[in-house]
Structure formats: structure tokens, C-alpha cells
Amino acid sequence: MMVIESAGLTDVGKKRKGNEDALFLDDSLGLYIVADGMGGHRAGEVASGLVVETLGGYMKRLREHGDEEEPSDADETLSREANRLLTGIHLANWSVHRLSLENPAYRGMGSTVSAVLLTGTTAVAANVGDSPIYLIHDGSIEAIYKPHTVQAAYGALHHGMIEQQHLRHMLTQAMGTQTTVEAHICEVQCFRGDILVMGSDGLSDKVSPEEIRYVAVRNSPERACRLLVDMANQRGGDDNVTVIVVKMGPVGGGRSRIAGIFARFFSRLFGDGRAKG
Amino acid sequence: MPVLTLKFEDKLLEERTLLDGESVTIGRRAANDIVIDNLGVSSTHARIDSVDGGFQLTDLQSKNGSFVNGRLVSSCRLRDGDVITIGKHTLVFAYAPGEAPSRDASDFLEQTLVMGAEDYNSALNQNYQPGKSQELNKETVGVLTYLAGGQGEIRLTRKLTKIGKDPDADIPVAGFLVGKIAATISNRPTGYYLSYVGGMAKPRVNGAVVKESVKLEEFDVIEVGSAKIQLTYQFIYKK
């Protein structure tokens, strides 16, 4: 397993009354989740909370009970880990959808989900909705999620179209609004020093990928989260803001030099991801 | 009071001032307050009600939907300058200069909404050239063709394609120094990436050794052990 250092932070922002974002971090599972809920009267909070709880709980159960719960309808274009994550997302979608049908107060509620599962040598990134997932590798940042927005769908059709404000937050898919979802999945090889940054659109609306890269590379995950949330709030804080930063392998920046050397030593000693098959 | 202007293409068909407390129905049937005689319009298509000093459009479960500024809506508070599209007709909702109520602060909070896939397909077709919606289902898929060390083609349909000596590898390659999994090709939103995973023999792209990851371009030549393969793109249509 790679040496991991991670942190997450969520903030209500400057304009909203409640926080409809939810997050989940578990280094031992290698699982990180951001969910951004929607729906009035606390329903958004319920939806995002349920997404995180269901998906996190499912992955934990799989870990504890081993191979008992292998999905029967596995997608053969995906690895085993990616299939597991996908099954968890389907389960979470169904949980939210069912609750929204049962309880009139929750009708129409929904949530985005962005999840990363570390497998030791790779990271599986899955998303439904528009919560961003970025990979920072070798000094450059890259989006490894696909936003399910009408804007993105327009963009695919009409190249060079001007961004339309009213389409930016219009989702084509969300957790809990339909009986099924089609998550976007991406699996990438991980290297020491790679950084994954996930968030809600409250982050990506206010802070550019290049700024995110700059902050994440130079700071410890904890401090990077704080700084990125502060940046979003200083620029209006129109929405709830959530950030998760996961660093793989030895890290410099916010750490002392000695700690960095030790981390490097231990990561060599206990294996680096690339050595395994 | 706001004025609702009915237009077809550039022709002005009707103007109607909306009054406080009044409800106005729009539809194909003659009994509606605003009649649009077109088969794409439902008999009672939508209604505009006076609500809290403003006006709200409600779609009455019409067959082809009601759109406000290109967005499919079931119910929507109208703001100065909004363009309602019903069938091929448009209705412009506008106040006289200086008369528009100040916008509610909540209007500026960016609301996140969800629409179904069919809805947005129809929304796209409504406002842009029809017949292009199949572009949505068009996907680019990478295809690897052997130049040496094997035969045939491999379609990169997997999110992560494994190359190596391992029998489980998606692309098996021979070679003494080749790793069980020597390299992977990852399908990312920005394109295909080749990554080195393990083994003494590192993969090469266009002759250059790959130590970590490199983004692949069409016609790149990948060498792993004895295999020499080239990437090209194909278009496939889903469904």
C-alpha cells in the first residue's frame, strides 16, 4: 500500500443557511467520497448524507466480509475494484430514491457523488453529477471526472459555445432522482507524489484547477483544504464548499524535512505501488 | 404590469398585458386565453399565474414541454426578459422600463436542478438544429493495431487495459524482462494515458521510455517487450 496522507473539510459558505454537502474519508479502506445534496427543507442534506453513509458502509462491509457480496452483474470493462465501487453507487442511488418515494417531504431530493477508491497501484474515480475530481501528477492537474451537466452536453454538441449561466448547474443525472444511474468511471495508475483533489461545485466554481494545483502541491492536505475553502469563501462563498486532498507517497511542503525523509524511507521499505502487479 | 408577447419566428402575433391576480392559460384549444394553433402545442399547454406580486409559469403536463430560456420547466417564476418557448412559438415576458421588480436575493443563489436525459435531449433539439442529438451518443474508442509481436486489433473498451506477461493481462506480451503487468492504458476524460507499472523493461512511446505516465495521441506507437502496437481512433454509436 502507498503511504497516504489525507484531509477533508466542508464549510457552509457565506450565503446558504445549511450545509447540503457531505464527505467521507477512510485511509484504511482507501475510500474518499464527496456528495452535494439538493432539494428543499433539509432534503438535500438527507440525500447527500445517505449517499455517503450507504456507499461508505457498503465498501466497509465488503472489506470485512471479503468476497461474500460480489456483484453478479459485473461490468467486464471494469476492474474488480471499479465494479465494487459501482455497485456501492447503485445501492446508494436506490437508497435515496426509495426514501424520496416513501416520504413526501423528501420527494425529488437528490445528490451528486464523487468517489475515489485506492487499490494500491491504481485509483478508481467515479462520479454522478458535477462534483470535481482532479489528479495532480508530475506538476500538472487533470480532471478525471465527467460532469453530468447540460452545459457539458451542449459543449459536446456545439464546440466553442459560450458558457450559459443557467445551464451550469443543470444536471443531467443525480443520485436518487431516478431508479438507476450511470456513473462515469475512470481508473488511473498512481505514482508516489500524486495528489487527488475532490470537492463540491462550491469549490470548482470559485477556484480554478491551476489554483487548486498550486495550493495542493505546496501545502499539507490539511492546510490545503483550509486554504481552498477560505479562497472560495473570500470570492463570495455562494455555495457550500467541500474539499478532500489525498497525497500519495512521501510529501514535502507542509511537513518537516525529517518527517519527509522518514516517510520516503518507510515507503521504500514497505513497498511502493509500482512494484506490485 | 408585464406584457406577454407571442411571436412565431419574427412575426409578432399577439400582445397581452398580465394583470395582478389573473391566471392566463396557453394552449391549442380556443377556450384558452392565449391560443396557439399548432399541432406541437397541447390543448391546454401551460398557465401563467399571478403569485406574490410576480408571475409564475406552470406546464400543464403538456406533451412537448414548456421551456424558459431554453430550459425545460414544470414550474418557473418569470423574470423580466424571460423567453418562453412552446412548440415553435415564443412568448416574451417583459416589464415596461423601470417597472420590473428588483430581483429577489435568492435568484442569485445558484440553484442546482436535475432534468431527465430525454428532457435535455428534447431541450437541445428545441433550441438548436434537430438531428444532431445522435452526436450525444457518439463515442471515440481507441484501437490498438499490432505492427509486430502479434496480430489483429484490440479495442480499448476497458477503463484500464493491462499489458504484460500475466495470463490475466488484457494484452499479453512476451519478453524476459517484461513485468507481469508491465503497463496500463487508462481511458480518462481527456484521452488515453499509458503508464508504466512494473518489470525491468519499461514501455516506450514513439521510441521514448515512459517512466510514469504519458498521454497518448492518435498514431502513437507503443512498444512493450516484443509487442509493437499503434493507436488509432474509431467512432462508435451507442444504442
XYZ file of C-alpha atoms in Angstrom:
516
model
C 0.000 0.000 0.000
C 1.128 3.501 -0.657
C 1.763 5.943 2.100
C -1.264 8.162 2.276
C -1.842 11.485 3.866
C -5.329 12.865 3.556
C -7.626 15.556 4.872
C -11.132 16.801 4.191
C -13.095 19.883 5.080
C -16.627 21.120 4.489
C -17.994 24.598 5.077
C -21.462 26.146 4.786
C -20.112 29.107 2.792
C -21.300 32.718 3.048
C -24.797 32.651 1.565
C -26.516 29.398 2.399
C -28.233 28.622 5.682
C -27.495 24.907 5.777
C -24.733 22.674 4.507
C -26.001 20.144 1.986
C -22.548 18.733 1.290
C -21.311 15.528 2.892
C -17.902 13.884 2.871
C -16.227 10.636 3.854
C -12.566 9.741 4.288
C -11.106 6.382 5.266
C -7.407 5.769 4.642
C -7.594 2.091 5.618
C -10.306 1.473 3.024
C -8.630 3.882 0.625
C -12.061 5.408 0.092
C -12.921 9.101 -0.279
C -16.376 10.478 -1.051
C -17.916 13.902 -1.656
C -21.700 14.311 -2.070
C -23.529 17.563 -2.801
C -27.213 17.322 -1.985
C -30.153 19.183 -3.459
C -33.792 19.579 -2.501
C -35.551 21.967 -0.158
C -36.193 21.777 3.578
C -33.135 19.798 4.626
C -33.868 17.116 1.998
C -30.547 17.897 0.272
C -28.708 17.203 3.492
C -30.578 13.940 3.927
C -29.758 12.869 0.357
C -26.031 13.627 0.494
C -25.752 12.129 3.983
C -27.463 8.944 2.861
C -25.239 8.642 -0.241
C -22.065 8.873 1.826
C -23.376 6.567 4.534
C -24.621 3.894 2.132
C -21.576 3.874 -0.136
C -19.094 4.061 2.751
C -20.989 1.353 4.661
C -21.121 -0.944 1.640
C -17.389 -0.681 0.962
C -16.660 -1.286 4.643
C -18.853 -4.400 4.679
C -17.099 -5.727 1.574
C -13.769 -5.247 3.286
C -14.929 -7.048 6.440
C -16.765 -9.917 4.787
C -14.381 -10.428 1.932
C -15.813 -11.819 -1.250
C -19.275 -12.727 0.021
C -21.004 -9.927 -1.786
C -19.548 -9.973 -5.255
C -21.834 -8.205 -7.678
C -23.484 -10.613 -10.068
C -23.959 -8.138 -12.882
C -20.330 -7.078 -13.102
C -19.296 -4.839 -15.977
C -16.452 -6.647 -17.691
C -14.871 -3.466 -18.989
C -14.077 -2.570 -15.369
C -11.674 -3.931 -12.780
C -12.996 -5.739 -9.723
C -12.489 -2.700 -7.509
C -14.253 -0.437 -10.003
C -17.167 -2.873 -10.115
C -17.400 -2.833 -6.344
C -17.465 0.941 -6.237
C -20.102 0.994 -8.957
C -22.272 -1.484 -7.045
C -21.984 0.740 -3.966
C -23.080 3.751 -6.015
C -26.088 1.873 -7.389
C -27.021 0.845 -3.867
C -26.711 4.422 -2.598
C -28.794 5.706 -5.526
C -31.501 3.239 -4.756
C -31.498 4.108 -1.041
C -32.006 7.798 -1.755
C -34.591 7.124 -4.437
C -36.584 4.816 -2.179
C -36.602 7.316 0.687
C -37.717 10.092 -1.651
C -40.666 7.953 -2.750
C -41.602 6.910 0.787
C -41.523 10.328 2.399
C -43.360 13.247 0.747
C -41.020 15.738 2.470
C -38.109 14.216 0.559
C -39.772 13.988 -2.842
C -37.442 14.975 -5.656
C -34.346 15.171 -3.471
C -31.045 14.172 -4.956
C -27.304 14.422 -4.625
C -24.145 14.271 -6.618
C -21.474 11.736 -5.728
C -17.776 11.700 -6.452
C -15.790 8.815 -5.039
C -12.190 7.663 -5.230
C -11.100 4.141 -4.306
C -7.371 3.451 -3.984
C -6.463 -0.087 -4.934
C -2.772 0.051 -4.084
C -1.499 0.615 -7.591
C -4.401 2.491 -9.118
C -7.129 4.945 -8.174
C -10.683 4.350 -9.349
C -12.614 7.611 -9.717
C -16.388 7.507 -10.107
C -18.864 10.356 -10.367
C -22.529 11.138 -10.855
C -23.255 14.858 -11.165
C -20.778 17.696 -11.216
C -18.571 17.357 -8.119
C -14.994 17.568 -9.390
C -12.174 15.008 -9.059
C -8.685 16.121 -10.061
C -5.430 14.214 -10.383
C -2.196 16.114 -9.897
C 0.707 14.217 -11.437
C 4.139 15.459 -12.317
C 3.248 19.124 -11.890
C 0.052 19.176 -13.906
C -3.593 18.881 -12.929
C -6.197 16.969 -14.857
C -9.922 16.412 -14.375
C -10.653 12.696 -14.068
C -14.415 13.122 -13.701
C -17.024 13.895 -16.309
C -19.600 16.490 -15.242
C -23.169 15.369 -15.887
C -24.404 18.846 -16.711
C -26.483 20.183 -19.572
C -23.653 22.631 -20.136
C -21.242 19.765 -20.744
C -23.752 18.069 -23.044
C -24.136 21.314 -25.017
C -20.379 21.686 -25.111
C -20.031 18.242 -26.666
C -22.509 19.250 -29.352
C -21.603 22.822 -30.073
C -17.918 23.450 -29.897
C -16.878 26.854 -28.704
C -20.309 27.701 -27.389
C -20.368 30.456 -24.812
C -20.996 29.224 -21.319
C -24.603 29.741 -20.365
C -25.104 30.629 -16.751
C -28.455 28.909 -16.380
C -27.108 25.618 -17.694
C -24.082 25.412 -15.493
C -25.807 23.786 -12.585
C -28.413 21.895 -14.516
C -27.578 18.239 -14.022
C -28.466 15.532 -16.474
C -28.045 12.924 -13.762
C -28.124 12.778 -9.983
C -28.245 10.236 -7.197
C -31.764 9.396 -6.061
C -33.823 11.121 -8.743
C -34.231 8.003 -10.905
C -34.238 4.266 -10.242
C -30.850 3.869 -11.917
C -27.777 5.991 -12.545
C -24.932 5.722 -14.984
C -21.770 6.727 -13.174
C -18.691 7.873 -15.039
C -15.727 5.680 -14.135
C -12.054 6.312 -14.656
C -9.167 4.192 -13.396
C -5.696 5.678 -13.327
C -2.270 4.342 -12.406
C -0.925 6.050 -9.271
C 2.615 7.165 -8.577
C 4.343 8.412 -5.493
C 3.764 12.104 -5.134
C 0.450 12.071 -6.969
C -2.285 14.144 -5.355
C -6.023 13.670 -5.695
C -8.292 16.621 -5.005
C -12.052 16.217 -4.797
C -14.698 18.769 -3.955
C -18.186 20.130 -4.457
C -19.024 22.687 -7.146
C -18.755 25.331 -4.414
C -15.008 24.793 -4.854
C -14.743 24.443 -8.637
C -16.974 27.494 -9.244
C -14.636 29.750 -7.307
C -11.176 28.228 -7.574
C -9.556 27.274 -10.873
C -7.826 23.894 -11.367
C -4.487 25.699 -11.699
C -5.021 27.415 -8.338
C -6.031 24.113 -6.778
C -2.843 22.532 -8.104
C -0.714 25.371 -6.766
C -2.210 25.144 -3.273
C -2.278 21.336 -3.085
C 1.325 20.860 -4.201
C 2.733 23.379 -1.718
C 0.793 22.502 1.421
C -0.092 19.583 3.653
C -3.526 18.128 2.828
C -4.982 19.683 5.963
C -3.680 23.131 5.206
C -4.544 22.854 1.515
C -8.182 22.100 2.431
C -8.313 25.103 4.755
C -6.781 27.426 2.161
C -9.041 26.252 -0.665
C -12.192 26.642 1.450
C -11.039 30.125 2.502
C -10.422 31.077 -1.134
C -13.942 30.001 -2.146
C -15.440 31.949 0.753
C -13.408 35.068 0.046
C -14.725 35.038 -3.512
C -18.341 35.134 -2.398
C -18.899 31.721 -0.859
C -22.200 31.431 -2.753
C -22.467 27.718 -2.142
C -21.388 25.120 0.392
C -17.726 24.249 -0.103
C -16.171 20.827 0.384
C -12.607 19.721 -0.320
C -10.722 16.443 0.110
C -6.987 16.264 -0.580
C -5.218 12.883 -0.744
C -1.461 12.713 -1.165
C 0.266 9.524 -2.194
C 3.802 8.725 -1.251
C 6.248 10.945 0.578
C 5.275 14.538 0.648
C 7.179 17.726 1.243
C 5.523 21.080 1.632
C 3.850 21.469 4.988
C 5.852 18.682 6.605
C 9.211 18.946 8.260
C 12.175 17.710 6.270
C 12.845 14.917 8.755
C 9.290 13.623 8.526
C 9.615 13.697 4.759
C 12.776 11.640 4.842
C 11.199 9.107 7.202
C 8.117 8.839 5.044
C 10.282 8.261 1.985
C 12.311 5.620 3.824
C 9.242 3.732 5.024
C 7.552 3.860 1.690
C 10.638 2.255 0.125
C 10.811 -0.304 2.904
C 7.167 -1.342 2.814
C 6.816 -1.314 -0.878
C 5.857 1.228 -3.381
C 2.805 0.748 -5.525
C 4.700 0.257 -8.730
C 6.488 -2.848 -7.530
C 3.280 -4.840 -7.296
C 1.448 -6.414 -10.192
C -47.748 45.380 -15.464
C -45.732 42.952 -17.564
C -46.600 42.295 -21.172
C -46.573 38.883 -22.786
C -45.687 38.989 -26.477
C -46.484 35.980 -28.640
C -44.215 35.516 -31.618
C -43.740 32.969 -34.352
C -40.284 33.230 -35.793
C -40.020 37.014 -36.215
C -43.735 37.682 -36.611
C -45.485 39.360 -33.732
C -48.822 37.618 -33.254
C -50.297 38.951 -30.048
C -49.559 41.152 -27.077
C -51.273 40.777 -23.749
C -50.827 42.694 -20.525
C -50.834 40.432 -17.492
C -52.903 41.745 -14.601
C -52.405 41.230 -10.898
C -54.477 38.332 -9.608
C -55.211 36.911 -13.050
C -54.449 33.472 -14.476
C -53.794 33.065 -18.179
C -53.923 29.722 -19.958
C -51.982 28.937 -23.115
C -52.910 26.118 -25.474
C -54.259 24.938 -28.810
C -57.939 24.892 -27.823
C -59.994 28.010 -28.460
C -61.035 28.207 -24.797
C -57.521 29.270 -23.789
C -56.677 32.888 -23.078
C -53.790 32.695 -25.497
C -54.435 30.347 -28.387
C -51.547 28.845 -30.353
C -52.940 26.907 -33.260
C -50.190 24.410 -33.832
C -50.109 20.629 -33.523
C -46.971 20.758 -31.379
C -48.952 22.550 -28.699
C -51.164 20.631 -26.258
C -54.842 21.557 -25.949
C -54.152 23.195 -22.575
C -50.391 23.518 -22.552
C -49.392 25.894 -19.762
C -50.693 28.521 -17.385
C -49.309 31.781 -16.031
C -50.498 32.737 -12.560
C -50.054 35.901 -10.578
C -48.127 34.865 -7.441
C -46.727 37.091 -4.662
C -46.577 40.213 -6.777
C -44.918 38.339 -9.657
C -45.877 35.743 -12.227
C -45.257 32.042 -12.473
C -45.419 29.718 -15.458
C -46.698 26.178 -14.886
C -46.550 23.486 -17.538
C -49.843 21.584 -17.529
C -48.259 18.217 -18.297
C -48.035 19.146 -21.929
C -46.821 16.623 -24.462
C -43.833 18.578 -25.751
C -42.986 20.600 -22.669
C -42.575 24.273 -21.855
C -39.184 25.959 -21.953
C -37.983 29.110 -20.246
C -34.768 30.472 -21.731
C -34.187 27.091 -23.323
C -34.660 25.181 -20.110
C -37.401 22.638 -19.695
C -39.548 23.628 -16.734
C -42.515 22.214 -14.900
C -42.970 25.398 -12.934
C -40.910 28.561 -13.054
C -41.122 32.084 -11.680
C -40.907 34.504 -14.588
C -38.386 37.310 -14.618
C -38.125 40.367 -16.817
C -36.983 39.383 -20.296
C -37.627 35.654 -19.958
C -38.348 33.854 -23.196
C -40.932 31.073 -23.015
C -40.881 28.525 -25.821
C -43.972 26.459 -26.530
C -43.784 24.335 -29.640
C -42.254 26.606 -32.258
C -43.786 29.753 -30.770
C -42.149 32.068 -28.297
C -43.680 34.239 -25.628
C -41.554 37.073 -24.278
C -42.303 38.140 -20.724
C -41.239 41.752 -20.190
C -41.975 44.664 -17.924
C -42.068 48.271 -19.080
C -38.725 50.008 -18.385
C -38.288 50.737 -14.676
C -41.278 48.636 -13.745
C -39.510 45.327 -13.174
C -39.448 44.322 -9.513
C -35.976 44.110 -8.011
C -34.718 40.589 -8.147
C -35.027 38.515 -5.083
C -31.689 37.812 -3.442
C -32.425 34.115 -3.714
C -32.415 34.431 -7.505
C -28.705 34.890 -7.333
C -28.090 31.741 -5.366
C -27.195 29.260 -7.999
C -29.710 26.514 -7.764
C -28.837 23.024 -8.818
C -31.561 21.224 -10.672
C -31.900 17.915 -12.400
C -33.549 17.053 -15.651
C -34.009 13.665 -17.250
C -31.976 12.545 -20.236
C -34.970 12.692 -22.589
C -35.787 16.146 -21.321
C -32.443 17.585 -22.107
C -32.250 15.820 -25.433
C -35.531 17.444 -26.365
C -34.321 20.727 -24.885
C -31.258 20.562 -27.085
C -33.292 19.823 -30.170
C -35.781 22.516 -29.309
C -33.252 25.292 -29.443
C -30.626 24.047 -31.799
C -30.524 22.175 -35.047
C -32.530 18.995 -34.808
C -30.991 15.694 -35.850
C -27.787 16.434 -34.036
C -28.792 14.613 -30.904
C -27.127 11.436 -32.106
C -23.852 13.279 -31.603
C -24.524 12.832 -27.921
C -24.269 9.102 -28.296
C -21.160 9.210 -30.408
C -18.066 7.967 -28.673
C -14.456 7.809 -29.672
C -12.803 4.497 -28.925
C -9.118 3.765 -29.246
C -7.986 0.772 -31.262
C -4.545 -0.777 -30.988
C -3.165 -2.456 -34.074
C -0.174 -4.777 -33.934
C 2.783 -3.687 -36.003
C 4.941 -6.506 -34.592
C 4.806 -9.248 -31.949
C 1.181 -10.140 -32.533
C -1.725 -9.928 -34.925
C -5.008 -8.127 -35.244
C -6.629 -5.290 -33.350
C -7.521 -4.591 -29.750
C -10.332 -2.192 -28.927
C -9.715 -0.145 -25.816
C -13.168 -0.596 -24.338
C -11.876 -1.138 -20.814
C -11.348 1.761 -18.443
C -7.962 0.292 -17.598
C -6.276 -2.048 -20.062
C -3.420 -4.158 -18.667
C -0.386 -5.075 -20.730
C 2.091 -7.708 -19.502
C 3.238 -11.285 -19.150
C 0.444 -12.183 -16.735
C -2.131 -14.532 -18.325
C -4.815 -12.196 -16.939
C -3.386 -9.251 -18.843
C -5.717 -7.839 -21.471
C -2.821 -7.561 -23.894
C -0.366 -10.414 -23.302
C 3.233 -9.749 -24.263
C 6.334 -11.925 -24.125
C 9.838 -10.920 -23.087
C 12.274 -11.872 -20.357
C 12.371 -8.521 -18.612
C 8.714 -7.675 -19.097
C 6.666 -7.290 -15.908
C 3.630 -9.425 -15.093
C 1.762 -6.200 -15.541
C 4.215 -4.025 -17.407
C 1.970 -1.132 -18.304
C -1.635 0.023 -18.296
C -3.656 2.204 -20.619
C -6.192 4.324 -18.804
C -9.237 5.816 -20.522
C -9.656 9.266 -18.971
C -11.958 12.166 -19.811
C -9.036 13.907 -21.517
C -7.847 10.892 -23.504
C -5.833 7.685 -23.221
C -2.790 7.533 -20.939
C -0.075 4.884 -20.903
C 1.528 4.231 -17.506
C 4.499 2.125 -16.567
C 3.629 -0.346 -13.793
C 6.480 -2.819 -13.239
C 9.238 -5.004 -14.640
C 12.746 -4.227 -15.810
C 11.700 -3.392 -19.345
C 9.922 -0.058 -19.382
C 7.407 0.657 -22.145
C 8.243 3.080 -24.939
C 6.023 5.506 -26.806
C 7.383 6.640 -30.177
C 10.745 5.349 -29.028
C 10.843 7.358 -25.773
C 10.956 5.464 -22.476
C 7.902 6.002 -20.248
C 8.880 6.225 -16.587
C 5.462 7.115 -15.206
C 2.506 8.256 -17.342
C 2.185 9.793 -20.765
C -0.853 10.963 -22.689
C -1.286 9.085 -25.939
C -2.127 10.727 -29.240
C -3.537 9.062 -32.313
C -0.919 7.162 -34.352
C 1.447 6.865 -31.371
C 3.465 3.659 -31.443
C 3.742 1.748 -28.168
C 6.428 -0.854 -27.523
C 6.221 -3.288 -24.619
C 8.572 -6.274 -24.738
C 8.138 -7.959 -28.085
C 4.933 -6.142 -28.952
C 4.792 -3.053 -31.110
C 1.314 -1.566 -31.348
C -0.182 1.584 -32.802
C -3.123 3.630 -31.513
C -5.860 4.855 -33.826
C -9.369 6.160 -33.157
C -12.730 4.812 -34.239
C -16.195 6.281 -33.713
C -18.925 4.160 -32.280
C -22.583 4.997 -31.706
C -24.166 3.834 -28.502
C -27.542 2.054 -28.679
